Short mmCIF file of C-alpha atoms in Angstrom, two decimals:
data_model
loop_
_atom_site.label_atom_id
_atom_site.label_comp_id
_atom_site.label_asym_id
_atom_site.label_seq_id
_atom_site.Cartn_x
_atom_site.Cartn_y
_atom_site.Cartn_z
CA UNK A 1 -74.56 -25.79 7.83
CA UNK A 2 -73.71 -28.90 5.81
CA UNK A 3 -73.01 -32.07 7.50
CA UNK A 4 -70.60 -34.84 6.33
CA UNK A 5 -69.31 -38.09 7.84
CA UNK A 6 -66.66 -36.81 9.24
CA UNK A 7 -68.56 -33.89 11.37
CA UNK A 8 -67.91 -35.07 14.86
CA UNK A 9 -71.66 -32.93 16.29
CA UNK A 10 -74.68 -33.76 15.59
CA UNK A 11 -78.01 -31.52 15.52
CA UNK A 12 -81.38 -31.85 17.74
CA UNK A 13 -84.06 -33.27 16.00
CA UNK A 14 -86.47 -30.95 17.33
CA UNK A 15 -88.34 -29.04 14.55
CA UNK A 16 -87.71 -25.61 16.34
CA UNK A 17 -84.35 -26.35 18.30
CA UNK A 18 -81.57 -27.83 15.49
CA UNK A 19 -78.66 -27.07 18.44
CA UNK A 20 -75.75 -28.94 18.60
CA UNK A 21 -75.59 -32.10 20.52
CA UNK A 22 -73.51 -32.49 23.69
CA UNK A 23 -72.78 -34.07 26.88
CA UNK A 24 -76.23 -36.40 26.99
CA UNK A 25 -78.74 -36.98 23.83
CA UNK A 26 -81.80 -39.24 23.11
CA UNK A 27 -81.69 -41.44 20.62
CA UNK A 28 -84.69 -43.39 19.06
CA UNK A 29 -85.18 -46.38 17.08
CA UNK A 30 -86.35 -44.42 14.41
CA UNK A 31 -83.31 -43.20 13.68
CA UNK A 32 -83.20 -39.47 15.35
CA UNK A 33 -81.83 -37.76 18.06
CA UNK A 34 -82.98 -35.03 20.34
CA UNK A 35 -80.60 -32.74 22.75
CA UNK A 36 -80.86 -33.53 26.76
CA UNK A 37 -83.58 -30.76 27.03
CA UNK A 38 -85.86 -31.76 24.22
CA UNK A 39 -85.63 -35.32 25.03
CA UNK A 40 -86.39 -35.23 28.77
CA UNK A 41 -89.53 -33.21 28.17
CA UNK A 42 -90.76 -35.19 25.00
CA UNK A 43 -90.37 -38.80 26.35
CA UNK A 44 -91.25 -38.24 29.38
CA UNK A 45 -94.85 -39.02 28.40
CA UNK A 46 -96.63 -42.21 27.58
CA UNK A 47 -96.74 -43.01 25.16
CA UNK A 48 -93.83 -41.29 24.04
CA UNK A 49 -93.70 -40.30 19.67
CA UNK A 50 -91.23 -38.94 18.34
CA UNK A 51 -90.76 -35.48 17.23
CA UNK A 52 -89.56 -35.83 14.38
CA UNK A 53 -91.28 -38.29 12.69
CA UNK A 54 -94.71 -39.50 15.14
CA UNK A 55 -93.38 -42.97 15.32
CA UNK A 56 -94.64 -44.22 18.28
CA UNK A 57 -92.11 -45.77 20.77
CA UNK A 58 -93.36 -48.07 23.19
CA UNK A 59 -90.28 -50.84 23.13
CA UNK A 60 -88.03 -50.98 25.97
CA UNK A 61 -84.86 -50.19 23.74
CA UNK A 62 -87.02 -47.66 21.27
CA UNK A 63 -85.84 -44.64 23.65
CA UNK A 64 -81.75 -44.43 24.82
CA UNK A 65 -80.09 -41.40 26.53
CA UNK A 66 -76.77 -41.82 25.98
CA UNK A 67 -73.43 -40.15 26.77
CA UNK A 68 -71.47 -38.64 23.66
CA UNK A 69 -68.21 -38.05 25.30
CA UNK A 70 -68.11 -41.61 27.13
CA UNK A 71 -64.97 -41.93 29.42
CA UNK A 72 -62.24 -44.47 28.65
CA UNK A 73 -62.96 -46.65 30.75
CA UNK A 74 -66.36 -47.31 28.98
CA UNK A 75 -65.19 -47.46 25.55
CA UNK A 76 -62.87 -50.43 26.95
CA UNK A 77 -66.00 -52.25 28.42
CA UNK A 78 -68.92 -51.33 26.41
CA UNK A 79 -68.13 -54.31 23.65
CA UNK A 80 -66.09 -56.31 25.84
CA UNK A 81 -66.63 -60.29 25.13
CA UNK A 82 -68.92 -59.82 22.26
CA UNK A 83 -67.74 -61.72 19.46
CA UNK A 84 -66.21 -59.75 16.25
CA UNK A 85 -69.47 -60.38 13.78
CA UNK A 86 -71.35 -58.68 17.05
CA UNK A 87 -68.95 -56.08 17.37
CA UNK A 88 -69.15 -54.90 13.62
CA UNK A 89 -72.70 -55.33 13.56
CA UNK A 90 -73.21 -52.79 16.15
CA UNK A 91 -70.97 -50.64 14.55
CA UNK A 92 -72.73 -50.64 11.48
CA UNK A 93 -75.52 -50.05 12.51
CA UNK A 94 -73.62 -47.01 14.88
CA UNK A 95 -72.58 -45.78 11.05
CA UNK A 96 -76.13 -46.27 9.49
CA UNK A 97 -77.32 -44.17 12.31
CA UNK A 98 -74.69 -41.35 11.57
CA UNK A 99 -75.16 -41.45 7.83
CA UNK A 100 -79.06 -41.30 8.21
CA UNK A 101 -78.39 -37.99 10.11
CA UNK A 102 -75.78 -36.69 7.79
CA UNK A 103 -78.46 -37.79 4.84
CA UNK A 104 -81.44 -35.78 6.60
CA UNK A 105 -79.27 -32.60 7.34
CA UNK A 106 -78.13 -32.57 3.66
CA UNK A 107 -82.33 -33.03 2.50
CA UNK A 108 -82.97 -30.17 5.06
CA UNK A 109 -80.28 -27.70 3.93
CA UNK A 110 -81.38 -28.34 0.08
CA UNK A 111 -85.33 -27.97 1.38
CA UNK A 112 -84.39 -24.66 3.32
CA UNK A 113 -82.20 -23.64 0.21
CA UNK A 114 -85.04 -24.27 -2.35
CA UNK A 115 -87.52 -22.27 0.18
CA UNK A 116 -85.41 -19.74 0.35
CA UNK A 117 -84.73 -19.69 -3.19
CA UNK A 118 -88.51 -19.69 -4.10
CA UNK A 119 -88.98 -16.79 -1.40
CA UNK A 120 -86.57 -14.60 -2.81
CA UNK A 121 -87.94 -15.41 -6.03
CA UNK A 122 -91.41 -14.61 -4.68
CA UNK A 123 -89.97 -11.23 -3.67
CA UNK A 124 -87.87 -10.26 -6.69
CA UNK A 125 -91.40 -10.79 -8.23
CA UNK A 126 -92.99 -8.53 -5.75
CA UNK A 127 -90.22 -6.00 -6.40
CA UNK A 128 -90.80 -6.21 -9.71
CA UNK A 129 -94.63 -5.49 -9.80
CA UNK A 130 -94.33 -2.95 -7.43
CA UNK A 131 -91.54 -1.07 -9.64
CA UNK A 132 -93.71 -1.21 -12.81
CA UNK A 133 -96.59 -0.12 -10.88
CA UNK A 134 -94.51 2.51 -9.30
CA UNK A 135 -93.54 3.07 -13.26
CA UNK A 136 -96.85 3.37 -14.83
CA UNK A 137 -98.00 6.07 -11.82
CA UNK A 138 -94.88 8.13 -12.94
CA UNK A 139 -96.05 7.99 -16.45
CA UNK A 140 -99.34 8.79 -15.57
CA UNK A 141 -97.94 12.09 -13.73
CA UNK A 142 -95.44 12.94 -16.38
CA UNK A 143 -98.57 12.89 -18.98
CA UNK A 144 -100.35 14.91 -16.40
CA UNK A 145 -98.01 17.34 -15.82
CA UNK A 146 -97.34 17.47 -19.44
CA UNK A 147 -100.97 18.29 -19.94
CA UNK A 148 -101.00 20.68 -16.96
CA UNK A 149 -97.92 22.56 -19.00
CA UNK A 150 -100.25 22.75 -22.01
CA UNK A 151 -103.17 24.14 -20.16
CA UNK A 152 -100.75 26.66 -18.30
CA UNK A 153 -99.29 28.20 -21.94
CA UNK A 154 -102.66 28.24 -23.22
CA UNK A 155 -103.53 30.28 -20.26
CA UNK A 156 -100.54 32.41 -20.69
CA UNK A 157 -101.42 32.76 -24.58
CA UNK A 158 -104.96 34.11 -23.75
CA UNK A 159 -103.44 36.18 -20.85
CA UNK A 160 -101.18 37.78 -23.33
CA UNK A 161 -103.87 37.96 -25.92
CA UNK A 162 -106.46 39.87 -23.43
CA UNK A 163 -103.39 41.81 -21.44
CA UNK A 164 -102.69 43.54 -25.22
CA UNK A 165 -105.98 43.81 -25.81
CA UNK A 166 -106.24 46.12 -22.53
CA UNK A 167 -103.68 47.81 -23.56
CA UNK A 168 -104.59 48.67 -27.22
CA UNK A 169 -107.88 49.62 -25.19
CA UNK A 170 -106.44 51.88 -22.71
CA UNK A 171 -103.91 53.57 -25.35
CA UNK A 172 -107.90 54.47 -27.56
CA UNK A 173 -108.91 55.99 -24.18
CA UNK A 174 -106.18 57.98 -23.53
CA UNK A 175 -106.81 59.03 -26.89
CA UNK A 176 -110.24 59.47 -26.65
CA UNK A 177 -109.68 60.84 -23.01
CA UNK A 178 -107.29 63.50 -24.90
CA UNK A 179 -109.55 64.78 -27.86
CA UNK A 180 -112.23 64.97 -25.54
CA UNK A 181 -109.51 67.19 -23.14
CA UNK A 182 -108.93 69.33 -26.10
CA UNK A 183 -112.63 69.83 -27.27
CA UNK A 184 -113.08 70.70 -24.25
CA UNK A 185 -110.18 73.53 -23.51
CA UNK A 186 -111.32 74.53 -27.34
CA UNK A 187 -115.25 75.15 -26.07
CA UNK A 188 -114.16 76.99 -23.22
CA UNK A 189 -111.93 79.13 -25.48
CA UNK A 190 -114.53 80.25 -27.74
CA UNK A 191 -117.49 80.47 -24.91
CA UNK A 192 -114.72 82.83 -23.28
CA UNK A 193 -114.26 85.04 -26.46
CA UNK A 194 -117.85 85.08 -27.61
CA UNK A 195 -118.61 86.57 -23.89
CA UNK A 196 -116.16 89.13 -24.58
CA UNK A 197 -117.91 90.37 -27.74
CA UNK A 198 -121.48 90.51 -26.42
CA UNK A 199 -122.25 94.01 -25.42
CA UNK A 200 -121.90 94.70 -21.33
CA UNK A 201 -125.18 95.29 -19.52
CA UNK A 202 -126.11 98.71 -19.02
CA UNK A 203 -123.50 100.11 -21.30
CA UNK A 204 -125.56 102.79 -23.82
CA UNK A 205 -124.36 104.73 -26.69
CA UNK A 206 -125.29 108.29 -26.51
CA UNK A 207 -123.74 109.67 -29.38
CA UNK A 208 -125.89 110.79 -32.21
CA UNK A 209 -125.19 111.52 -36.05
#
């Protein structure tokens, strides 16, 4: 919130409380001005310093509480029978007051811009580092999982090469398994017909010439 001259509120002083003025504020000498609240509970201590600034105010006239909606019958009396140069003296000084205030809000708003500006800075450069760290551990598991994918088709090559070597081995022993199957059926073949031409037991030939 930007002030100008012709902002009819003014803002509390008070580091932590910037609320709009009304009904009763304190003003000080050293040019600020503190809501109802703030003011009772600061200068009610001796020796009373400002806020603001830790000027201390010990004169009679350093510390007013004043009215900002003053009725009409105190804006008719409040200069009454002071003469003109008096008049537009205290008014000046009324503006000087005014403009100070309108001067500090506009040096606050540009400090709190430029903080905020160097905080979101701060955080775009957070943002940043953490994306290109969050970057680089991508790349690191892309190349890992690109290397994983390596190691897993070199596995599957040597799986391939052993599963055909097991199977080039298995097709010899069936092979094998069936020339032995036949040598065998051929043995028992010929044991069975050599039996067959031995002479029985106890079988003679009694014939003669």
């Amino acid at each position: 919130m930007t002030m100008s001259l012709c902002d009819d509120t003014l803002l509390c002083n008070f580091p932590k409380c910037r609320t709009k003025l009304s009904g009763f504020a304190w003003v000080t000498a050293c040019s600020h001005v503190f809501c109802d609240q703030h003011g009772s509970g600061e200068f009610s201590r001796s020796p009373a310093i400002c806020p603001a600034c830790s000027s201390a105010l010990s004169g009679k006239l350093d510390i007013v509480r004043t009215e900002l909606s003053p009725s009409e019958e105190y804006k008719a009396m409040v200069l009454a029978g002071l003469r003109p140069d008096i008049v537009l003296d205290v008014s000046a000084r009324a503006l000087a007051f005014w403009s100070y205030q309108v001067h500090q809000e506009r040096m606050y708003q540009e400090y709190s811009l430029s903080r905020a500006e160097a905080q979101l800075k701060q955080m775009e450069k957070v943002l940043t580092q953490q994306n290109q760290s969050r970057e680089l551990e991508l790349n690191s598991m892309r190349g890992e999982i690109t290397s994983l994918k390596k190691v897993m088709e070199e596995y599957k090559r040597k799986y391939s090469e052993v599963s055909e070597r097991l199977m080039e081995r298995n097709r010899q022993y069936q092979k094998l398994q069936g020339l032995y199957d036949s040598l065998r059926l051929r043995n028992m073949v010929v044991g069975v017909e050599e039996r067959d031409t031995l002479p029985q037991p106890g079988h003679h030939n009694f014939n003669t010439g």
